[in-house]
Short mmCIF file of C-alpha atoms in Angstrom, two decimals:
data_model
loop_
_atom_site.label_atom_id
_atom_site.label_comp_id
_atom_site.label_asym_id
_atom_site.label_seq_id
_atom_site.Cartn_x
_atom_site.Cartn_y
_atom_site.Cartn_z
CA MET H 234 5.38 -18.13 -22.74
CA ILE H 235 2.88 -17.96 -25.61
CA ALA H 236 0.53 -20.84 -26.46
CA THR H 237 -1.03 -20.91 -29.92
CA ILE H 238 -4.05 -23.19 -30.21
CA GLN H 239 -5.72 -24.28 -33.42
CA PRO H 240 -9.27 -25.66 -33.63
CA SER H 241 -8.93 -29.35 -32.78
CA GLN H 242 -10.82 -32.60 -32.34
CA LEU H 243 -9.88 -34.67 -29.29
CA SER H 244 -9.82 -38.42 -28.73
CA GLY H 245 -8.09 -40.87 -26.43
CA THR H 246 -7.48 -41.41 -22.72
CA ILE H 247 -5.75 -39.27 -20.11
CA GLN H 248 -4.95 -39.42 -16.39
CA ALA H 249 -6.28 -36.53 -14.31
CA PRO H 250 -3.61 -34.49 -12.48
CA ALA H 251 -3.02 -34.87 -8.75
CA SER H 252 -5.19 -32.64 -6.58
CA LYS H 253 -3.28 -29.70 -5.12
CA SER H 254 -6.09 -29.31 -2.56
CA SER H 255 -5.41 -32.85 -1.38
CA MET H 256 -1.62 -32.59 -1.78
CA GLN H 257 -1.20 -29.37 0.18
CA ARG H 258 -3.39 -30.62 3.02
CA ALA H 259 -1.38 -33.83 3.10
CA CYS H 260 1.83 -31.80 3.42
CA ALA H 261 0.41 -29.86 6.37
CA ALA H 262 -0.87 -33.03 8.03
CA ALA H 263 2.48 -34.75 7.53
CA LEU H 264 4.20 -31.81 9.25
CA ILE H 265 2.05 -31.90 12.39
CA SER H 266 1.42 -35.66 12.66
CA LYS H 267 4.82 -36.17 14.29
CA GLY H 268 6.06 -39.25 12.51
CA LYS H 269 7.00 -40.76 9.19
CA CYS H 270 4.68 -40.48 6.20
CA LEU H 271 4.64 -41.69 2.62
CA ILE H 272 2.71 -39.58 0.11
CA TYR H 273 1.79 -41.39 -3.10
CA ASN H 274 0.77 -39.71 -6.39
CA PRO H 275 2.15 -36.36 -5.20
CA GLY H 276 1.47 -33.26 -7.27
CA HIS H 277 4.26 -31.20 -8.80
CA SER H 278 2.53 -27.88 -9.46
CA ASN H 279 4.07 -24.66 -8.18
CA ASP H 280 1.63 -24.65 -5.25
CA ASP H 281 2.57 -28.22 -4.36
CA LYS H 282 6.28 -27.38 -4.49
CA ALA H 283 5.69 -24.35 -2.27
CA ALA H 284 3.91 -26.51 0.33
CA LEU H 285 6.84 -28.94 0.44
CA GLN H 286 9.26 -26.05 0.84
CA VAL H 287 7.19 -24.66 3.71
CA ILE H 288 7.10 -27.89 5.71
CA ALA H 289 10.83 -28.36 5.15
CA ALA H 290 11.44 -24.84 6.47
CA LEU H 291 9.31 -25.70 9.50
CA GLY H 292 11.40 -28.72 10.40
CA ALA H 293 10.11 -31.69 8.38
CA LYS H 294 12.53 -33.90 6.46
CA VAL H 295 11.33 -34.32 2.86
CA ASN H 296 12.72 -36.93 0.47
CA HIS H 297 11.65 -37.61 -3.13
CA LEU H 298 11.82 -41.37 -3.71
CA SER H 299 12.67 -43.18 -6.93
CA ASP H 300 9.12 -44.54 -7.34
CA GLY H 301 7.75 -40.98 -7.46
CA SER H 302 6.40 -40.94 -3.91
CA ILE H 303 7.51 -38.54 -1.19
CA ALA H 304 8.70 -39.55 2.28
CA THR H 305 8.45 -37.15 5.21
CA ASP H 306 9.64 -37.35 8.78
CA SER H 307 8.52 -34.71 11.26
CA THR H 308 8.49 -33.93 14.95
CA GLY H 309 5.99 -31.12 14.45
CA VAL H 310 6.65 -27.43 13.87
CA ASP H 311 10.31 -27.11 14.88
CA LEU H 312 12.20 -23.91 14.16
CA SER H 313 14.83 -24.22 16.85
CA SER H 314 18.53 -24.51 16.17
CA PRO H 315 20.06 -27.57 17.82
CA GLY H 316 21.32 -26.71 21.29
CA THR H 317 20.22 -23.08 21.18
CA GLU H 318 17.26 -21.01 22.27
CA GLN H 319 14.49 -20.28 19.77
CA SER H 320 15.71 -16.81 18.94
CA ARG H 321 16.84 -16.78 15.33
CA SER H 322 14.78 -15.03 12.66
CA THR H 323 12.97 -17.27 10.21
CA VAL H 324 11.34 -16.49 6.88
CA VAL H 325 8.87 -18.82 5.15
CA ASN H 326 7.66 -18.31 1.58
CA CYS H 327 4.24 -19.64 0.51
CA GLY H 328 4.78 -18.83 -3.16
CA GLU H 329 1.52 -17.76 -4.80
CA SER H 330 -0.68 -20.25 -2.97
CA GLY H 331 -3.80 -18.82 -1.32
CA LEU H 332 -4.46 -22.12 0.45
CA GLY H 333 -0.81 -22.26 1.49
CA ILE H 334 -0.76 -18.92 3.31
CA ARG H 335 -4.17 -19.41 4.91
CA MET H 336 -3.52 -22.98 6.03
CA PHE H 337 0.12 -22.70 7.11
CA ALA H 338 -0.06 -19.38 8.98
CA PRO H 339 -1.88 -20.89 12.01
CA LEU H 340 0.58 -23.82 11.96
CA ILE H 341 3.53 -21.44 11.88
CA ALA H 342 1.95 -19.65 14.84
CA LEU H 343 2.42 -22.83 16.91
CA SER H 344 6.06 -21.77 17.33
CA LYS H 345 7.35 -19.44 20.03
CA GLN H 346 9.77 -18.08 17.50
CA SER H 347 9.03 -15.00 15.44
CA VAL H 348 8.43 -16.04 11.81
CA THR H 349 7.88 -13.84 8.77
CA ILE H 350 5.66 -15.23 6.02
CA GLN H 351 6.22 -14.00 2.49
CA GLY H 352 4.49 -14.68 -0.80
CA GLU H 353 4.69 -13.94 -4.49
CA GLY H 354 2.58 -12.59 -7.34
CA SER H 355 -1.10 -12.05 -6.71
CA LEU H 356 -0.78 -13.35 -3.15
CA LEU H 357 0.83 -10.05 -2.19
CA SER H 358 -2.44 -8.23 -2.85
CA ARG H 359 -4.81 -10.70 -1.21
CA PRO H 360 -6.37 -9.61 2.11
CA MET H 361 -4.97 -11.21 5.28
CA ASP H 362 -7.05 -9.22 7.77
CA PHE H 363 -8.34 -12.50 9.19
CA PHE H 364 -5.01 -13.16 10.87
CA ASP H 365 -4.85 -9.64 12.36
CA GLU H 366 -8.28 -10.17 13.84
CA ILE H 367 -8.30 -13.80 14.93
CA LEU H 368 -4.76 -14.92 15.84
CA PRO H 369 -4.22 -12.34 18.64
CA ARG H 370 -7.23 -13.91 20.38
CA LEU H 371 -5.25 -17.16 20.41
CA ASN H 372 -2.15 -15.72 22.09
CA VAL H 373 -0.36 -14.95 18.80
CA THR H 374 1.43 -11.66 18.16
CA VAL H 375 0.72 -10.50 14.60
CA SER H 376 2.37 -7.82 12.51
CA SER H 377 1.19 -7.39 8.92
CA ASN H 378 1.51 -4.91 6.08
CA LYS H 379 -1.92 -3.29 6.60
CA GLY H 380 -3.64 -6.64 6.18
CA ARG H 381 -1.30 -7.77 3.40
CA LEU H 382 1.93 -9.77 3.19
CA PRO H 383 4.53 -9.96 4.56
CA ILE H 384 3.10 -11.00 7.91
CA THR H 385 5.11 -11.80 11.05
CA LEU H 386 3.76 -14.20 13.68
CA SER H 387 4.96 -15.14 17.15
CA GLY H 388 3.15 -17.75 19.27
CA PRO H 389 2.65 -20.28 20.53
CA LEU H 390 -0.98 -20.47 19.46
CA GLN H 391 -3.27 -21.54 22.29
CA PRO H 392 -6.59 -23.20 21.33
CA ARG H 393 -9.61 -21.44 22.80
CA ASP H 394 -13.33 -21.22 22.14
CA ILE H 395 -13.57 -18.80 19.24
CA GLU H 396 -16.09 -17.52 16.71
CA ILE H 397 -15.01 -16.71 13.16
CA ASP H 398 -16.48 -15.49 9.87
CA GLY H 399 -16.34 -18.15 7.15
CA SER H 400 -17.74 -16.06 4.31
CA LEU H 401 -14.44 -15.07 2.64
CA SER H 402 -12.78 -18.46 2.41
CA SER H 403 -12.93 -21.87 4.08
CA GLN H 404 -9.13 -21.99 3.85
CA PHE H 405 -8.74 -19.94 7.04
CA LEU H 406 -10.82 -22.52 8.91
CA THR H 407 -8.71 -25.35 7.47
CA GLY H 408 -5.62 -23.78 9.01
CA LEU H 409 -7.25 -23.32 12.40
CA LEU H 410 -8.59 -26.88 12.48
CA MET H 411 -5.14 -28.30 11.82
CA ALA H 412 -3.45 -25.92 14.27
CA TYR H 413 -5.91 -26.83 17.03
CA ALA H 414 -5.27 -30.52 16.38
CA ALA H 415 -1.49 -29.99 16.49
CA ALA H 416 -1.80 -28.00 19.73
CA GLU H 417 -3.78 -30.87 21.29
CA ALA H 418 -6.97 -28.86 21.73
CA LYS H 419 -9.31 -30.36 24.32
CA GLY H 420 -12.89 -29.37 25.04
CA VAL H 421 -12.84 -26.29 22.81
CA THR H 422 -15.06 -25.21 19.91
CA ILE H 423 -14.50 -23.19 16.75
CA THR H 424 -17.82 -21.58 15.85
CA VAL H 425 -18.21 -20.50 12.21
CA ASN H 426 -20.67 -18.04 10.72
CA ASN H 427 -21.71 -18.19 7.06
CA LEU H 428 -19.20 -20.84 6.00
CA LYS H 429 -18.53 -21.04 2.26
CA SER H 430 -17.04 -23.95 0.29
CA LYS H 431 -18.16 -26.57 2.83
CA PRO H 432 -16.92 -29.50 0.70
CA TYR H 433 -13.35 -28.24 1.16
CA ILE H 434 -13.79 -28.58 4.92
CA ASP H 435 -14.99 -32.13 4.35
CA LEU H 436 -11.71 -32.72 2.51
CA THR H 437 -9.72 -31.18 5.37
CA LEU H 438 -11.40 -33.43 7.95
CA LYS H 439 -10.89 -36.45 5.70
CA VAL H 440 -7.16 -35.74 5.43
CA MET H 441 -6.89 -35.16 9.19
CA GLN H 442 -8.47 -38.55 9.83
CA ALA H 443 -6.15 -40.23 7.35
CA PHE H 444 -3.13 -38.86 9.25
CA LYS H 445 -4.64 -39.89 12.61
CA LEU H 446 -4.92 -36.30 13.86
CA ASN H 447 -7.42 -35.33 16.53
CA THR H 448 -10.29 -34.53 14.21
CA PRO H 449 -13.09 -32.31 15.57
CA ARG H 450 -16.74 -33.22 15.60
CA ASN H 451 -18.51 -31.33 12.81
CA LYS H 452 -21.81 -29.95 14.07
CA ASN H 453 -23.57 -28.99 10.83
CA TYR H 454 -20.64 -26.78 9.71
CA ARG H 455 -21.56 -24.34 12.46
CA GLU H 456 -19.43 -25.71 15.29
CA PHE H 457 -16.27 -27.81 15.27
CA TYR H 458 -15.74 -29.36 18.69
CA PHE H 459 -12.42 -30.85 19.77
CA GLU H 460 -12.74 -33.61 22.31
CA ALA H 461 -9.77 -34.93 24.25
CA SER H 462 -7.52 -36.71 21.78
CA ASN H 463 -7.58 -40.47 22.10
CA THR H 464 -5.37 -41.16 19.09
CA GLY H 465 -2.07 -40.82 20.90
CA HIS H 466 1.32 -40.83 19.21
CA THR H 467 1.89 -43.72 16.88
CA THR H 468 5.15 -44.95 15.44
CA SER H 469 3.49 -46.57 12.42
CA GLN H 470 4.08 -44.92 9.08
CA THR H 471 1.16 -43.06 7.56
CA ARG H 472 0.52 -43.80 3.90
CA TYR H 473 -1.57 -41.35 1.94
CA THR H 474 -2.49 -41.29 -1.75
CA VAL H 475 -3.25 -37.89 -3.23
CA GLU H 476 -6.55 -37.86 -5.09
CA GLY H 477 -7.03 -36.95 -8.72
CA ASP H 478 -7.86 -33.27 -9.09
CA TRP H 479 -11.45 -32.37 -9.92
CA SER H 480 -10.44 -28.71 -10.34
CA GLY H 481 -7.96 -29.47 -13.11
CA GLY H 482 -9.96 -32.45 -14.32
CA ALA H 483 -12.96 -30.19 -14.92
CA PHE H 484 -11.11 -28.57 -17.83
CA LEU H 485 -10.44 -31.98 -19.39
CA LEU H 486 -14.09 -32.98 -19.01
CA VAL H 487 -15.34 -29.76 -20.58
CA ALA H 488 -12.81 -30.17 -23.39
CA GLY H 489 -14.25 -33.60 -24.09
CA ALA H 490 -17.81 -32.30 -24.00
CA ILE H 491 -17.12 -29.69 -26.68
CA ALA H 492 -14.28 -31.15 -28.76
CA GLY H 493 -14.16 -34.90 -28.82
CA ASN H 494 -14.48 -38.36 -27.43
CA ILE H 495 -12.13 -38.73 -24.46
CA GLU H 496 -11.82 -40.86 -21.33
CA VAL H 497 -10.43 -39.38 -18.10
CA TYR H 498 -9.01 -41.65 -15.40
CA GLY H 499 -8.22 -40.90 -11.77
CA LEU H 500 -11.26 -38.86 -10.69
CA ASP H 501 -13.18 -40.31 -7.73
CA PRO H 502 -16.94 -39.66 -8.00
CA ASP H 503 -17.15 -40.11 -4.21
CA SER H 504 -14.46 -37.49 -3.51
CA ALA H 505 -15.05 -34.73 -0.95
CA GLN H 506 -13.68 -32.19 -3.44
CA ALA H 507 -16.17 -29.44 -4.19
CA ASP H 508 -15.37 -29.30 -7.89
CA LYS H 509 -16.80 -32.73 -8.64
CA LYS H 510 -20.03 -30.74 -9.10
CA ILE H 511 -18.80 -30.17 -12.66
CA LEU H 512 -20.59 -33.47 -13.38
CA THR H 513 -23.91 -31.82 -12.51
CA ALA H 514 -23.23 -28.93 -14.88
CA LEU H 515 -22.23 -31.28 -17.70
CA ARG H 516 -25.39 -33.35 -17.28
CA ASP H 517 -27.59 -30.25 -17.12
CA ALA H 518 -25.93 -28.93 -20.27
CA GLY H 519 -26.78 -32.14 -22.12
CA ALA H 520 -23.19 -33.33 -22.54
CA GLY H 521 -22.59 -36.94 -23.50
CA ILE H 522 -21.14 -38.53 -20.37
CA ALA H 523 -20.65 -42.01 -18.91
CA ILE H 524 -19.30 -42.48 -15.38
CA SER H 525 -17.75 -45.54 -13.77
CA ASN H 526 -15.53 -46.09 -10.74
CA LYS H 527 -12.48 -46.17 -13.01
CA SER H 528 -13.09 -43.43 -15.55
CA ILE H 529 -15.36 -40.77 -17.02
CA LYS H 530 -16.11 -40.82 -20.73
CA LEU H 531 -17.09 -37.62 -22.57
CA PHE H 532 -18.38 -37.17 -26.08
CA PRO H 533 -19.87 -34.17 -27.82
CA GLY H 534 -23.61 -33.64 -27.75
CA LYS H 535 -26.10 -30.89 -28.45
CA LEU H 536 -25.36 -28.53 -25.57
CA LYS H 537 -27.98 -26.32 -23.99
CA ALA H 538 -27.91 -23.49 -21.44
CA PHE H 539 -27.95 -24.42 -17.76
CA THR H 540 -28.28 -22.87 -14.31
CA PHE H 541 -25.62 -23.53 -11.70
CA ASP H 542 -24.73 -22.35 -8.17
CA ALA H 543 -20.93 -22.14 -7.83
CA THR H 544 -20.93 -20.47 -4.40
CA ASP H 545 -19.28 -23.51 -2.78
CA CYS H 546 -17.07 -24.29 -5.79
CA PRO H 547 -15.94 -20.93 -7.23
CA ASP H 548 -12.94 -22.46 -9.00
CA LEU H 549 -15.41 -24.00 -11.45
CA PHE H 550 -16.32 -20.62 -12.95
CA PRO H 551 -13.59 -20.69 -15.66
CA PRO H 552 -14.38 -24.18 -17.05
CA LEU H 553 -18.11 -23.45 -16.70
CA VAL H 554 -17.73 -20.33 -18.84
CA ALA H 555 -15.88 -22.34 -21.50
CA LEU H 556 -18.70 -24.90 -21.43
CA ALA H 557 -21.46 -22.28 -21.47
CA ALA H 558 -19.89 -20.59 -24.51
CA TYR H 559 -20.98 -23.62 -26.56
CA CYS H 560 -24.40 -24.03 -24.93
CA SER H 561 -27.36 -22.57 -26.83
CA GLY H 562 -29.19 -19.99 -24.77
CA LEU H 563 -28.56 -18.01 -21.59
CA THR H 564 -26.56 -19.80 -18.89
CA THR H 565 -26.78 -18.41 -15.35
CA ILE H 566 -24.09 -19.06 -12.73
CA LYS H 567 -24.40 -17.86 -9.14
CA GLY H 568 -21.47 -17.09 -6.80
CA VAL H 569 -19.61 -14.25 -8.54
CA SER H 570 -18.87 -12.61 -5.17
CA ARG H 571 -16.43 -15.47 -4.46
CA LEU H 572 -14.20 -14.44 -7.41
CA ALA H 573 -12.84 -11.06 -6.33
CA HIS H 574 -9.83 -12.32 -4.37
CA LYS H 575 -8.50 -15.07 -6.65
CA GLU H 576 -5.31 -14.85 -8.75
CA SER H 577 -7.24 -12.22 -10.70
CA ASN H 578 -10.67 -10.69 -10.24
CA ARG H 579 -12.04 -13.66 -12.13
CA GLY H 580 -15.52 -12.33 -12.82
CA LEU H 581 -14.19 -9.29 -14.69
CA THR H 582 -11.30 -11.22 -16.21
CA LEU H 583 -13.58 -13.88 -17.68
CA GLN H 584 -15.86 -11.17 -19.05
CA GLU H 585 -12.98 -9.32 -20.68
CA GLU H 586 -10.88 -12.21 -22.04
CA PHE H 587 -13.83 -14.22 -23.37
CA GLY H 588 -15.21 -10.99 -24.76
CA LYS H 589 -12.18 -10.90 -27.06
CA MET H 590 -13.39 -14.24 -28.43
CA GLY H 591 -16.86 -12.83 -29.09
CA LEU H 592 -18.67 -14.15 -26.00
CA LYS H 593 -21.03 -11.83 -24.17
CA ILE H 594 -20.97 -12.17 -20.39
CA ASP H 595 -23.11 -10.05 -18.06
CA LEU H 596 -22.25 -9.54 -14.38
CA ASP H 597 -25.05 -8.56 -12.03
CA SER H 598 -24.21 -8.57 -8.32
CA ASP H 599 -23.65 -12.26 -7.45
CA THR H 600 -24.79 -13.61 -10.82
CA MET H 601 -23.04 -14.21 -14.15
CA GLN H 602 -25.02 -14.68 -17.36
CA ILE H 603 -23.37 -16.16 -20.44
CA HIS H 604 -24.94 -15.72 -23.88
CA GLY H 605 -23.76 -18.96 -25.48
CA GLY H 606 -24.23 -21.01 -28.59
CA LYS H 607 -23.24 -18.37 -31.12
CA GLY H 608 -19.72 -19.62 -31.71
CA LEU H 609 -16.37 -18.19 -30.67
CA LYS H 610 -13.65 -16.63 -32.77
CA GLY H 611 -9.95 -17.15 -32.24
CA ALA H 612 -8.29 -14.16 -30.60
CA ARG H 613 -5.24 -12.98 -28.72
CA VAL H 614 -6.02 -13.32 -25.02
CA HIS H 615 -4.06 -12.97 -21.79
CA SER H 616 -3.97 -15.28 -18.79
CA ARG H 617 -3.75 -12.31 -16.40
CA HIS H 618 -1.23 -14.56 -14.61
CA ASP H 619 -4.19 -16.73 -13.55
CA HIS H 620 -3.82 -20.46 -14.18
CA ARG H 621 -7.54 -21.12 -14.50
CA ILE H 622 -8.06 -18.29 -16.99
CA ALA H 623 -5.29 -19.70 -19.19
CA MET H 624 -6.84 -23.18 -19.11
CA ALA H 625 -10.37 -21.89 -19.75
CA CYS H 626 -9.23 -19.95 -22.82
CA ALA H 627 -7.32 -22.97 -24.11
CA VAL H 628 -10.35 -25.25 -23.80
CA ALA H 629 -12.64 -22.69 -25.42
CA ALA H 630 -10.14 -22.30 -28.29
CA LEU H 631 -10.53 -25.95 -29.28
CA GLN H 632 -13.72 -25.23 -31.22
CA ALA H 633 -13.24 -21.52 -31.97
CA GLU H 634 -13.02 -20.21 -35.52
CA GLY H 635 -9.34 -19.57 -36.19
CA GLU H 636 -6.30 -19.75 -33.94
CA THR H 637 -6.18 -18.47 -30.37
CA ILE H 638 -3.01 -17.05 -28.83
CA ILE H 639 -2.64 -17.08 -25.04
CA GLU H 640 -0.08 -14.69 -23.56
CA GLU H 641 1.62 -15.51 -20.23
CA ALA H 642 0.44 -19.06 -20.86
CA GLU H 643 2.85 -20.45 -18.25
CA ALA H 644 0.35 -19.43 -15.55
CA ILE H 645 -0.86 -23.06 -15.67
CA ASN H 646 2.26 -24.11 -13.72
CA LYS H 647 0.58 -22.95 -10.54
CA SER H 648 -1.78 -25.92 -10.53
CA TYR H 649 -1.51 -28.08 -13.68
CA PRO H 650 1.91 -27.84 -15.38
CA ASP H 651 1.15 -30.76 -17.72
CA PHE H 652 -2.08 -29.22 -19.04
CA TYR H 653 -1.02 -28.27 -22.57
CA GLY H 654 0.90 -31.53 -22.95
CA ASP H 655 -2.17 -33.52 -21.90
CA LEU H 656 -4.32 -31.71 -24.46
CA VAL H 657 -1.72 -32.46 -27.13
CA THR H 658 -1.80 -36.12 -26.10
CA LEU H 659 -5.54 -36.05 -26.80
CA GLY H 660 -4.99 -34.55 -30.23
CA ALA H 661 -5.03 -30.79 -29.70
CA GLU H 662 -2.82 -28.72 -31.99
CA ILE H 663 -0.86 -26.47 -29.65
CA LYS H 664 2.45 -24.72 -30.17
CA ILE H 665 4.43 -23.27 -27.28
CA LYS H 666 7.14 -20.65 -27.61
CA PRO H 667 8.92 -18.19 -25.30
CA GLN H 668 7.34 -14.79 -24.92
CA THR H 669 9.37 -11.79 -26.03
CA ILE H 670 9.49 -8.99 -23.49
CA HIS H 671 9.92 -5.49 -24.89
CA ILE H 672 11.63 -3.02 -22.54
CA GLN H 673 11.17 0.65 -23.30
#
């Protein structure tokens, strides 16, 4: 798909998309909470759909209701055939979701049955060495493709005191925390060194509490101690509302800061989501912004360069680059090392794709420097099959000189399938057409 974007002025109101971070965690919690759940405001991105498919494959009943909510009924991870031994081969596909594979693998390992986990797209090249190293210490047999997918697991996982490295991604820890809770861990501790993206662990613990799971005691993000569960099994139905997505919402907020007067609903300023730090960047850049409990209003202002540490919120790099492009001076963003294993190598991708639009970006070890305020020119860019790159280029194009063409623009479906439509609702001039593939 090709998206052609003309310079545009925005105005109006829009609802932020549902958070896939919240949605996917809710799916996992619904699977292991052993009961009936109702999920309100569910997301419908590709990652959200993959999570629902995974829990259905693992034994949960999933029903889409007429009011838009989703009902689940689960007895936990159940891969057995009725009346037979757990001996049949099972394959689970996590799509292209990095959170999905890292969170669901430990849950899949709760089963005695051998299960093969597959993925798609960029997920096939992401490192999975963590599972080869950690899961065997928890009584899980692991077979992987040299640290890559597909990976085959056979449990059941047994909670034990364990020490892990949290520097690559907090998503591995999220999976272990949920697996320990599902396995009724008692008196055991997960010790974590150099944990990154701590706010995402706050979100995990918040979701676990909402689903009445045995939630560990967080000792300064260094130790997570599981006491004996006193929640017990409950027959009451869990009701959970998926939060608005600060990751996707960040693109809307930046769009408002550079291209118009807009009002965004559905973003909770008190959320545990890491990407709500976009508000700090917007304020530091001098954007016009007004925040209430119901909405966030953005209007263009004289933007200036800012300094920002994105180590704990690396998904903010793409919208931050789009913002910094229109900020006079040299913007510095820390945390580039967190970008290597995303859907693309985002540091290099941002440098190359925004370079086509005339923006100079320097990469120096863990730091990115953006030379902004000199204007952008419309260009032909490529999403690199990365949803956040596509959205960043689209936002930047709103005030560029001339039209911008985004190839493989459908990458947005991974997290925010309504993105282009929402921009159009706000007044953006965007045309979408199928992409012609030439075969030689």
